[in-house]
Amino acid sequence: MQCARQAALVVLVSAAALRASGPTQVRHNHSLAVVARNAARTFSASYRAATARERSSKLIPAAELHRYVEEFNRAFPEEVVNAIPDQDAAAWMEQNVPWFSCPDPDVERTWYYRWWALRKHIKQTPRGYILTEFLKPVKHASEYGAISCALGLHLAEGRWIHDPKYLDDYVRFWLESGEGGGLQKDYHHYSGWTAAAVYDRWLVDGRSRDLVSLLDPLIRDYKAWERERLLPGGLFWQYDVRDGMEESVSGSRHNRNARPTINSYMYGNAVAIAAIARMAGKPSIAAEFDKKARNLRALVEQKLWDREAVFFKSRLDTGKLADVREIIGYTPWYFDLPEKNRGYERAWKQLMDARGFYAPYGPTTAERRSPGFRIADTGDACQWNGPSWPFSTSITLRALANVLNDYPQSAVSDKHFFDTFLIYTRSQKRKRENGAIVPWIDENLNPLTGEWWARTLQIRRGTFYGRGDHYNHSSYADLVITGLVGLRPQPNNLLVVKPLLPADAWDWFCLDHVRYHGHLVTILWDRTGMKFHRGKGLRVFSDGHEIVHADRLTRVSGSIE
């Protein structure tokens, strides 16, 4: 049978491995044992079986999704048509994305708008499917309009799409479409965390054989970065513009600064490659990349941590640390890089400080107390010295979720996550000239007014052509799933849910139609039991069967096998 030939690998995780310390975070620790799955448990078989169960497992009416799609289709003219046109959007979303319902209309509408917008960026090319960043042409794009800058966030968001073909093609495009089957020619035009992102994707879909097949190109990718960007002292350097962060306070288009961004990315990549190598039965490669991760963690903590400012900063090519806190200082936690119980989490006190990163439509990209902070109306429209960027907010919110889940600390709470998430949600709107307010995602924001700043500057300068319309440079659904609702992907068959929703915030929510490890998962919170009539409290279902529940919003776990 075809599904027997497609038998995947499964990683056996022992309790000892989960407790083990070392350069890799807990979620990447697993045993060396790799065995073939039984054919009946392959992804293909699970996909077919789960599809047959979909109708009985859904708690949210399909009409809700269709209502939103019809609203968006009416609101926005279809100027660019890619693989899935607007007329097919509802049918595609019904089959391919999770559904979400909650009492906050802004969150619910933004959820469906972001899936509707992401779908517009799925593009079919002679080399397979890719995801674009811009719908309209930009000069700095590569073949077919592809740009690698937001690849990691595309994979974070896209891993929840049911049909794997889109991301399968997209990853291969960047890793194997170059000369001789090598890296795509413009892939390293921007920093990235591809290895970490594809490993995170595996934590959701469980397709081990597909992940292991990427080991060689991921190693090739890492070693290319070492040749191109490794400093003699062991840290990686990058221009701010090649981090996708033009004109930052601490950055430069010419100087080789060691930035928290690229060094965190390379740490995450090393951790992931070590984990994949263990899955492939290659312990020597795993040991090599474990060592790289260990060394890079130590260097980031020693060289990029400012004890006085209590923050991770860029180290300039002068040898000095930058004299500004920037939002990129939170990037290490996206990959669980900082060691626990060392006091690094005190940096998060700046997130909600009005002299730090807090703003009504923030967070800001540079601390507001810095002399370098500005919302400039001259120069590049895409400055990172103050404006709020959904790209960096996405990274910051996921990093914050990791802090709240993985680190013992008292600097931040679930409320900080929720409040920042709501600011991010409320910012994703645009007021039209006729006064109508529509959901919207663009390039960057004036964090004090909520005005889409690059768009405003382009209009003032007479250069506007809708470049940033429905901009695909950030994540949203992944933050709802893994943060707010709290589905924490695991390398085994344990389904872990830890909502970051404050206990008094909402009386109910439902995340439905989530494909996870080949099963359809539903997570609902119903304080009274009267909204969904499935009982009071937090309840988790797999393929329509309840596997765990709790009376309150708390961490729960149960087996999905």
Coordinates of C-alpha atoms in Angstrom, one line a residue:
M1 CA 0.0 0.0 0.0
Q2 CA 1.1 3.6 -0.7
C3 CA 0.7 4.6 2.9
A4 CA 2.9 1.7 4.0
R5 CA 5.6 2.9 1.7
Q6 CA 5.2 6.4 3.2
A7 CA 5.8 5.2 6.8
A8 CA 7.1 8.1 8.9
L9 CA 9.6 8.1 11.7
V10 CA 8.6 8.7 15.3
V11 CA 10.8 10.0 18.0
L12 CA 10.6 8.2 21.4
V13 CA 10.8 10.8 24.2
S14 CA 11.9 9.6 27.6
A15 CA 11.3 11.4 30.9
A16 CA 15.0 11.5 31.4
A17 CA 15.5 13.2 28.1
L18 CA 12.9 15.8 28.9
R19 CA 14.7 16.5 32.2
A20 CA 18.1 16.6 30.6
S21 CA 20.0 19.9 30.5
G22 CA 22.2 21.1 27.7
P23 CA 22.4 23.5 24.8
T24 CA 19.0 22.5 23.5
Q25 CA 15.7 23.5 25.0
V26 CA 13.4 21.0 26.5
R27 CA 11.1 20.8 23.5
H28 CA 14.0 19.6 21.3
N29 CA 15.3 16.9 23.7
H30 CA 14.4 13.4 22.7
S31 CA 15.9 10.0 22.6
L32 CA 18.1 8.7 19.7
A33 CA 15.7 5.9 19.0
V34 CA 13.9 6.3 15.7
V35 CA 11.4 3.7 14.4
A36 CA 9.1 3.4 11.5
R37 CA 5.5 4.2 12.2
N38 CA 2.9 1.6 11.6
A39 CA 1.3 2.3 8.1
A40 CA -2.1 2.9 9.7
R41 CA -0.6 5.8 11.6
T42 CA 1.1 7.6 8.7
F43 CA 0.2 11.1 7.9
S44 CA -1.6 10.2 4.7
A45 CA -3.8 7.7 6.4
S46 CA -4.5 10.0 9.3
Y47 CA -5.2 12.8 6.9
R48 CA -7.9 10.7 5.1
A49 CA -9.4 9.4 8.3
A50 CA -9.5 12.9 9.9
T51 CA -11.1 14.4 6.8
A52 CA -13.9 11.9 7.1
R53 CA -14.5 12.9 10.7
E54 CA -14.5 16.6 10.1
R55 CA -18.2 17.3 10.0
S56 CA -18.9 15.6 13.3
S57 CA -16.0 17.3 15.1
K58 CA -16.8 21.0 14.3
L59 CA -18.5 23.1 17.0
I60 CA -18.3 26.4 15.0
P61 CA -20.8 26.7 12.1
A62 CA -19.2 27.0 8.7
A63 CA -21.6 30.0 8.1
E64 CA -19.4 32.1 10.4
L65 CA -16.3 31.6 8.3
H66 CA -18.3 32.3 5.1
R67 CA -19.8 35.5 6.5
Y68 CA -16.3 36.9 7.2
V69 CA -15.0 35.9 3.8
E70 CA -17.9 37.5 2.0
E71 CA -17.3 40.7 4.0
F72 CA -13.6 40.7 3.0
N73 CA -14.4 39.9 -0.6
R74 CA -16.8 42.9 -0.8
A75 CA -14.4 45.2 1.1
F76 CA -11.4 44.8 -1.1
P77 CA -11.0 44.7 -4.9
E78 CA -9.1 41.7 -6.1
E79 CA -6.2 43.4 -7.8
V80 CA -3.8 40.4 -7.7
V81 CA -4.9 36.9 -8.3
N82 CA -2.6 34.0 -7.3
A83 CA -3.3 30.3 -6.7
I84 CA -6.5 30.7 -4.8
P85 CA -8.8 33.5 -6.1
D86 CA -11.2 35.3 -3.8
Q87 CA -14.2 33.4 -5.2
D88 CA -12.6 30.2 -3.9
A89 CA -11.4 31.6 -0.6
A90 CA -14.3 30.4 1.6
A91 CA -14.1 26.8 0.3
W92 CA -10.3 26.7 0.7
M93 CA -10.4 28.2 4.2
E94 CA -13.2 25.8 5.3
Q95 CA -11.0 22.8 4.3
N96 CA -7.6 24.1 5.2
V97 CA -7.5 26.4 8.3
P98 CA -8.5 26.2 11.9
W99 CA -11.7 28.0 13.0
F100 CA -11.9 30.3 16.0
S101 CA -14.7 31.9 17.9
C102 CA -14.5 34.3 20.9
P103 CA -16.5 37.2 22.5
D104 CA -14.1 39.8 21.2
P105 CA -15.2 40.8 17.6
D106 CA -11.9 42.4 16.8
V107 CA -9.9 39.2 17.6
E108 CA -12.4 37.0 15.7
R109 CA -12.5 39.2 12.6
T110 CA -8.7 39.6 12.6
W111 CA -8.3 35.9 12.8
Y112 CA -10.3 35.2 9.7
Y113 CA -8.9 38.3 7.9
R114 CA -5.3 37.1 8.4
W115 CA -6.1 33.7 7.0
W116 CA -8.0 35.3 4.1
A117 CA -5.0 37.6 3.4
L118 CA -2.4 34.8 3.8
R119 CA -4.3 32.8 1.2
K120 CA -3.9 35.6 -1.3
H121 CA -0.1 35.2 -1.1
I122 CA 0.0 31.5 -2.0
K123 CA 1.5 31.5 -5.5
Q124 CA 2.0 28.7 -8.0
T125 CA 5.2 28.9 -9.9
P126 CA 7.1 26.5 -12.3
R127 CA 9.0 25.4 -9.2
G128 CA 5.9 24.7 -7.1
Y129 CA 4.0 26.8 -4.6
I130 CA 5.6 29.7 -2.7
L131 CA 4.3 32.3 -0.3
T132 CA 5.0 35.9 -1.2
E133 CA 5.6 38.8 1.1
F134 CA 4.2 41.5 -1.2
L135 CA 1.3 41.0 -3.5
K136 CA 2.5 43.7 -5.9
P137 CA 6.0 43.9 -7.4
V138 CA 9.0 45.2 -5.4
K139 CA 12.5 45.7 -6.7
H140 CA 14.2 43.7 -4.0
A141 CA 12.2 40.5 -4.6
S142 CA 13.8 37.4 -6.1
E143 CA 12.3 34.9 -8.6
Y144 CA 8.4 35.0 -8.8
G145 CA 8.3 37.8 -6.2
A146 CA 9.8 35.6 -3.4
I147 CA 11.6 37.2 -0.5
S148 CA 13.1 35.1 2.3
C149 CA 12.9 37.7 5.1
A150 CA 9.7 36.5 6.7
L151 CA 10.1 32.8 5.8
G152 CA 10.3 31.8 9.5
L153 CA 7.0 33.5 10.2
H154 CA 5.4 32.1 7.1
L155 CA 6.3 28.6 8.3
A156 CA 5.0 29.4 11.8
E157 CA 1.7 30.5 10.5
G158 CA 1.5 28.1 7.6
R159 CA 2.2 24.9 9.7
W160 CA -1.5 25.1 10.7
I161 CA -2.7 24.8 7.1
H162 CA -4.1 21.3 6.6
D163 CA -2.7 20.5 3.1
P164 CA 1.1 20.2 3.4
K165 CA 1.8 20.8 -0.3
Y166 CA 2.1 24.6 0.0
L167 CA 4.9 24.6 2.6
D168 CA 6.5 21.5 1.2
D169 CA 7.1 23.3 -2.1
Y170 CA 8.0 26.5 -0.4
V171 CA 10.7 25.1 1.8
R172 CA 12.2 23.1 -1.1
F173 CA 12.2 26.3 -3.2
W174 CA 14.5 28.1 -0.9
L175 CA 16.7 25.1 0.0
E176 CA 17.0 23.2 -3.3
S177 CA 16.1 25.4 -6.3
G178 CA 19.6 26.9 -6.7
E179 CA 22.4 25.8 -8.9
G180 CA 23.0 22.1 -8.7
G181 CA 20.0 21.7 -6.4
G182 CA 21.6 24.0 -3.8
L183 CA 20.3 27.1 -2.0
Q184 CA 18.2 29.5 -4.0
K185 CA 20.4 32.3 -5.2
D186 CA 18.8 35.1 -3.1
Y187 CA 18.0 33.0 -0.1
H188 CA 20.7 34.6 2.1
H189 CA 19.7 38.1 1.1
Y190 CA 18.1 38.1 4.6
S191 CA 18.7 36.5 7.9
G192 CA 16.5 33.6 8.8
W193 CA 15.7 30.6 11.1
T194 CA 14.6 28.0 8.6
A195 CA 15.9 24.9 10.4
A196 CA 14.2 26.0 13.6
A197 CA 11.0 26.8 11.7
V198 CA 10.8 23.4 9.9
Y199 CA 11.4 21.6 13.1
D200 CA 8.6 23.6 14.7
R201 CA 6.4 22.6 11.8
W202 CA 7.2 18.9 12.5
L203 CA 6.0 19.4 16.1
V204 CA 2.6 20.1 14.5
D205 CA 2.4 17.6 11.7
G206 CA 4.6 14.8 12.9
R207 CA 5.8 13.9 9.4
S208 CA 9.3 12.7 10.5
R209 CA 10.5 11.3 7.2
D210 CA 9.8 14.6 5.4
L211 CA 11.8 16.5 8.1
V212 CA 14.7 14.2 8.1
S213 CA 14.9 14.5 4.3
L214 CA 15.8 18.2 4.8
L215 CA 18.9 17.5 7.0
D216 CA 21.5 17.8 4.4
P217 CA 20.2 21.1 2.9
L218 CA 19.8 22.5 6.4
I219 CA 23.4 21.7 7.2
R220 CA 24.5 23.3 3.9
D221 CA 22.5 26.4 4.8
Y222 CA 24.1 26.7 8.3
K223 CA 27.6 26.3 7.0
A224 CA 27.0 28.8 4.3
W225 CA 26.0 31.3 7.0
E226 CA 29.2 30.4 8.9
R227 CA 31.3 31.3 5.8
E228 CA 29.4 34.5 5.1
R229 CA 28.7 36.0 8.5
L230 CA 30.8 34.4 11.3
L231 CA 33.1 36.7 13.2
P232 CA 36.5 35.5 14.5
G233 CA 35.1 35.6 18.1
G234 CA 32.3 33.2 17.3
L235 CA 29.3 35.5 17.0
F236 CA 27.5 36.2 13.7
W237 CA 27.2 39.7 12.2
Q238 CA 24.6 41.3 10.0
Y239 CA 23.6 44.6 8.5
D240 CA 20.3 45.9 9.9
V241 CA 18.8 46.0 6.4
R242 CA 19.7 42.3 5.8
D243 CA 17.9 41.6 9.0
G244 CA 14.9 43.2 7.3
M245 CA 15.3 46.1 9.7
E246 CA 16.3 49.2 7.7
E247 CA 17.7 52.2 9.6
S248 CA 17.6 50.9 13.1
V249 CA 19.2 52.9 16.0
S250 CA 22.0 50.3 16.6
G251 CA 22.3 49.0 13.0
S252 CA 24.2 49.9 9.9
R253 CA 24.2 49.2 6.2
H254 CA 28.0 49.0 6.3
N255 CA 29.3 47.9 9.7
R256 CA 29.6 44.3 10.8
N257 CA 27.6 44.4 14.1
A258 CA 26.8 41.3 16.1
R259 CA 23.0 41.5 16.5
P260 CA 20.7 39.6 18.8
T261 CA 18.6 38.7 15.8
I262 CA 21.0 36.6 13.6
N263 CA 22.7 35.1 16.6
S264 CA 19.4 33.9 18.1
Y265 CA 18.3 32.6 14.7
M266 CA 21.6 30.6 14.3
Y267 CA 21.2 29.2 17.8
G268 CA 17.7 28.0 17.0
N269 CA 19.0 26.5 13.8
A270 CA 21.8 24.7 15.5
V271 CA 19.4 23.3 18.1
A272 CA 17.0 22.1 15.4
I273 CA 19.7 20.5 13.2
A274 CA 21.0 18.6 16.2
A275 CA 17.5 17.3 17.0
I276 CA 16.9 16.3 13.3
A277 CA 20.3 14.6 13.1
R278 CA 19.4 12.5 16.2
M279 CA 16.2 11.5 14.4
A280 CA 18.2 10.5 11.4
G281 CA 20.5 8.3 13.5
K282 CA 23.5 10.6 13.0
P283 CA 24.9 11.2 16.5
S284 CA 28.2 12.7 15.4
I285 CA 26.3 15.5 13.5
A286 CA 24.0 15.9 16.4
A287 CA 27.0 16.4 18.7
E288 CA 28.6 18.9 16.4
F289 CA 25.5 21.1 16.3
D290 CA 24.9 20.7 20.0
K291 CA 28.3 22.1 20.5
K292 CA 27.7 25.0 18.1
A293 CA 24.4 25.8 20.0
R294 CA 26.2 25.6 23.4
N295 CA 29.0 27.9 22.3
L296 CA 26.6 30.4 20.7
R297 CA 24.4 30.5 23.8
A298 CA 27.3 31.3 26.0
L299 CA 28.6 34.0 23.6
V300 CA 25.2 35.7 23.4
E301 CA 24.9 35.8 27.2
Q302 CA 28.5 37.0 27.6
K303 CA 28.8 39.4 24.8
L304 CA 25.3 40.7 24.0
W305 CA 23.9 41.1 27.5
D306 CA 24.2 44.6 29.0
R307 CA 24.2 44.1 32.8
E308 CA 23.6 47.8 33.4
A309 CA 20.7 48.1 31.0
V310 CA 19.5 44.6 31.9
F311 CA 18.9 43.8 28.2
F312 CA 20.3 42.0 25.2
K313 CA 21.8 44.4 22.7
S314 CA 23.8 44.6 19.5
R315 CA 27.6 44.7 19.9
L316 CA 29.0 47.2 17.4
D317 CA 32.1 46.6 15.3
T318 CA 33.8 49.1 17.6
G319 CA 33.6 46.5 20.4
K320 CA 31.0 48.5 22.4
L321 CA 27.4 47.6 23.1
A322 CA 24.8 49.8 21.5
D323 CA 23.5 52.5 23.8
V324 CA 19.8 51.7 23.2
R325 CA 17.4 49.0 24.1
E326 CA 15.6 47.7 20.9
I327 CA 12.8 45.2 20.6
I328 CA 15.2 42.8 19.0
G329 CA 16.6 42.2 22.5
Y330 CA 13.6 39.9 23.1
T331 CA 14.4 37.7 20.1
P332 CA 16.6 35.2 22.1
W333 CA 13.5 34.0 24.0
Y334 CA 11.8 33.0 20.7
F335 CA 14.3 30.1 20.7
D336 CA 14.5 29.6 24.5
L337 CA 18.1 30.7 24.3
P338 CA 18.6 32.5 27.6
E339 CA 19.4 30.1 30.5
K340 CA 16.8 29.9 33.2
N341 CA 17.2 31.3 36.7
R342 CA 19.9 33.7 35.6
G343 CA 17.8 36.9 35.9
Y344 CA 17.6 37.6 32.2
E345 CA 13.8 37.8 32.3
R346 CA 14.0 41.2 34.1
A347 CA 14.4 42.6 30.6
W348 CA 10.7 42.0 30.0
K349 CA 9.8 44.8 32.5
Q350 CA 10.5 47.2 29.6
L351 CA 7.7 45.8 27.4
M352 CA 4.9 47.7 29.2
D353 CA 6.9 50.7 30.3
A354 CA 5.9 53.9 28.6
R355 CA 9.5 55.0 28.5
G356 CA 10.4 51.6 27.1
F357 CA 8.4 49.8 24.4
Y358 CA 4.8 50.5 25.4
A359 CA 2.7 52.6 23.0
P360 CA -1.0 52.6 22.2
Y361 CA -0.3 50.9 18.9
G362 CA 3.1 49.4 19.8
P363 CA 5.3 47.9 20.9
T364 CA 7.9 50.3 19.5
T365 CA 11.0 49.0 17.8
A366 CA 13.3 51.2 19.9
E367 CA 12.8 52.3 23.5
R368 CA 11.0 55.6 23.7
R369 CA 13.5 57.1 26.2
S370 CA 16.3 56.8 23.7
P371 CA 17.5 60.0 21.9
G372 CA 17.5 57.9 18.7
F373 CA 13.7 57.1 19.0
R374 CA 11.8 58.9 16.2
I375 CA 8.8 58.6 13.9
A376 CA 10.6 60.1 10.9
D377 CA 8.8 61.7 8.0
T378 CA 12.1 62.0 6.0
G379 CA 14.4 59.3 4.7
D380 CA 13.5 55.6 4.2
A381 CA 9.8 54.8 4.7
C382 CA 10.7 51.6 6.5
Q383 CA 12.7 52.7 9.5
W384 CA 13.0 50.6 12.6
N385 CA 14.0 53.3 15.1
G386 CA 10.6 53.8 16.6
P387 CA 7.7 52.6 14.4
S388 CA 5.9 49.5 15.4
W389 CA 6.4 46.6 13.0
P390 CA 4.1 43.5 13.0
F391 CA 7.1 41.4 12.1
S392 CA 8.9 42.3 15.4
T393 CA 5.7 42.2 17.4
S394 CA 5.0 38.6 16.2
I395 CA 8.5 37.6 17.3
T396 CA 8.1 39.4 20.6
L397 CA 4.7 37.9 21.4
R398 CA 5.9 34.3 20.7
A399 CA 9.0 35.0 22.8
L400 CA 6.8 36.2 25.6
A401 CA 4.7 33.1 25.4
N402 CA 7.9 31.0 25.8
V403 CA 8.9 33.0 28.8
L404 CA 5.5 32.5 30.4
N405 CA 5.5 28.8 29.6
D406 CA 9.1 27.8 30.1
Y407 CA 10.8 30.2 32.6
P408 CA 10.3 30.6 36.3
Q409 CA 10.1 34.5 36.7
S410 CA 8.0 37.3 38.1
A411 CA 8.7 40.1 35.5
V412 CA 5.7 39.4 33.3
S413 CA 2.3 37.7 33.5
D414 CA -0.4 36.3 31.3
K415 CA -2.0 39.8 31.5
H416 CA 1.0 41.3 29.8
F417 CA 0.7 38.8 26.9
F418 CA -3.0 39.4 26.6
D419 CA -2.7 43.2 26.7
T420 CA 0.1 43.3 24.1
F421 CA -1.8 40.8 21.9
L422 CA -4.9 43.1 22.1
I423 CA -2.9 46.1 21.1
Y424 CA -1.5 44.1 18.2
T425 CA -5.0 43.1 17.2
R426 CA -6.6 46.5 17.5
S427 CA -3.8 48.0 15.3
Q428 CA -4.7 45.8 12.4
K429 CA -7.3 48.2 11.0
R430 CA -7.5 51.0 8.5
K431 CA -9.9 53.9 8.4
R432 CA -10.9 54.8 4.9
E433 CA -11.6 58.3 3.6
N434 CA -15.4 57.6 3.9
G435 CA -15.0 56.8 7.6
A436 CA -15.4 53.0 7.1
I437 CA -13.0 50.9 9.2
V438 CA -11.7 47.7 7.6
P439 CA -9.3 45.0 8.9
W440 CA -5.9 45.6 7.5
I441 CA -2.2 44.5 7.7
D442 CA 0.5 46.7 6.2
E443 CA 4.2 47.4 6.7
N444 CA 4.7 49.6 9.8
L445 CA 2.7 51.7 12.2
N446 CA 3.1 55.1 13.9
P447 CA 2.8 53.5 17.4
L448 CA 1.3 56.7 18.9
T449 CA -1.6 57.1 16.4
G450 CA -2.1 53.7 14.7
E451 CA -1.5 55.3 11.3
W452 CA 0.1 52.9 8.8
W453 CA 3.3 54.9 8.5
A454 CA 5.1 53.7 5.3
R455 CA 1.8 53.9 3.5
T456 CA 1.2 57.5 4.7
L457 CA 4.7 58.5 3.7
Q458 CA 4.3 57.0 0.2
I459 CA 1.0 58.8 -0.3
R460 CA 2.6 62.1 0.8
R461 CA 5.5 61.6 -1.6
G462 CA 3.4 60.5 -4.5
T463 CA 5.0 57.1 -4.7
F464 CA 2.1 55.1 -3.4
Y465 CA 0.9 52.1 -5.4
G466 CA -0.5 49.8 -2.7
R467 CA 2.9 48.1 -2.1
G468 CA 2.0 47.0 1.5
D469 CA -1.6 45.9 0.9
H470 CA -2.4 42.8 3.0
Y471 CA 1.4 42.5 3.8
N472 CA 2.5 39.0 4.5
H473 CA 5.4 39.7 6.9
S474 CA 4.1 38.6 10.3
S475 CA 2.1 36.0 12.1
Y476 CA -1.2 36.1 14.0
A477 CA -3.0 32.8 14.0
D478 CA 0.0 31.0 15.4
L479 CA 0.0 33.5 18.3
V480 CA -3.7 32.7 19.0
I481 CA -3.1 29.0 18.8
T482 CA 0.1 28.5 20.7
G483 CA -0.2 31.6 23.0
L484 CA -3.7 32.8 23.8
V485 CA -5.4 29.4 23.5
G486 CA -2.1 27.7 24.5
L487 CA -1.7 24.6 22.3
R488 CA 2.0 23.9 22.9
P489 CA 3.3 21.5 20.1
Q490 CA 5.2 18.5 21.4
P491 CA 7.5 15.9 19.9
N492 CA 5.4 13.1 21.2
N493 CA 1.8 12.1 21.4
L494 CA 1.0 14.3 24.4
L495 CA -1.4 17.2 23.7
V496 CA -0.5 20.1 26.0
V497 CA -2.7 23.1 26.4
K498 CA -1.8 26.1 28.6
P499 CA -3.9 29.2 27.8
L500 CA -2.4 32.6 28.4
L501 CA -5.9 34.1 28.6
P502 CA -6.3 35.8 32.0
A503 CA -9.0 34.1 34.1
D504 CA -11.3 37.1 34.1
A505 CA -11.0 38.1 30.4
W506 CA -13.5 36.0 28.4
D507 CA -16.3 33.7 29.4
W508 CA -15.8 31.5 26.4
F509 CA -13.7 30.7 23.3
C510 CA -13.5 27.8 20.8
L511 CA -10.6 26.8 18.6
D512 CA -11.9 24.2 16.2
H513 CA -10.8 22.2 13.2
V514 CA -7.0 22.2 14.2
R515 CA -5.0 19.5 12.5
Y516 CA -2.4 18.3 14.9
H517 CA -0.3 15.1 14.6
G518 CA -2.9 13.8 12.0
H519 CA -5.9 14.4 14.3
L520 CA -8.5 17.1 14.4
V521 CA -8.3 18.9 17.7
T522 CA -10.9 21.2 19.4
I523 CA -10.1 23.4 22.4
L524 CA -12.9 25.2 24.2
W525 CA -13.4 27.3 27.2
D526 CA -16.9 27.7 28.5
R527 CA -17.2 29.2 32.0
T528 CA -20.9 28.4 32.5
G529 CA -21.2 25.5 30.1
M530 CA -24.1 27.2 28.3
K531 CA -22.3 28.5 25.2
F532 CA -21.2 25.1 23.7
H533 CA -23.2 22.7 25.9
R534 CA -20.2 20.4 26.3
G535 CA -19.8 21.1 30.0
K536 CA -18.2 23.8 32.1
G537 CA -14.5 24.8 32.0
L538 CA -11.6 24.1 29.7
R539 CA -12.1 21.0 27.5
V540 CA -9.9 19.4 24.8
F541 CA -11.2 17.1 22.1
S542 CA -9.3 14.9 19.6
D543 CA -11.4 13.6 16.7
G544 CA -14.6 14.6 18.6
H545 CA -13.6 12.7 21.7
E546 CA -12.9 14.5 24.9
I547 CA -9.4 13.7 26.2
V548 CA -8.9 16.1 29.1
H549 CA -10.7 18.9 30.9
A550 CA -10.3 21.3 33.8
D551 CA -12.7 23.5 35.7
R552 CA -10.5 26.6 35.2
L553 CA -8.0 28.0 32.7
T554 CA -4.9 26.0 33.5
R555 CA -2.3 23.7 32.0
V556 CA -3.8 20.4 30.9
S557 CA -2.5 17.5 28.9
G558 CA -3.7 14.2 27.5
S559 CA -2.7 11.6 24.9
I560 CA -4.0 11.9 21.4
E561 CA -3.1 8.3 20.5

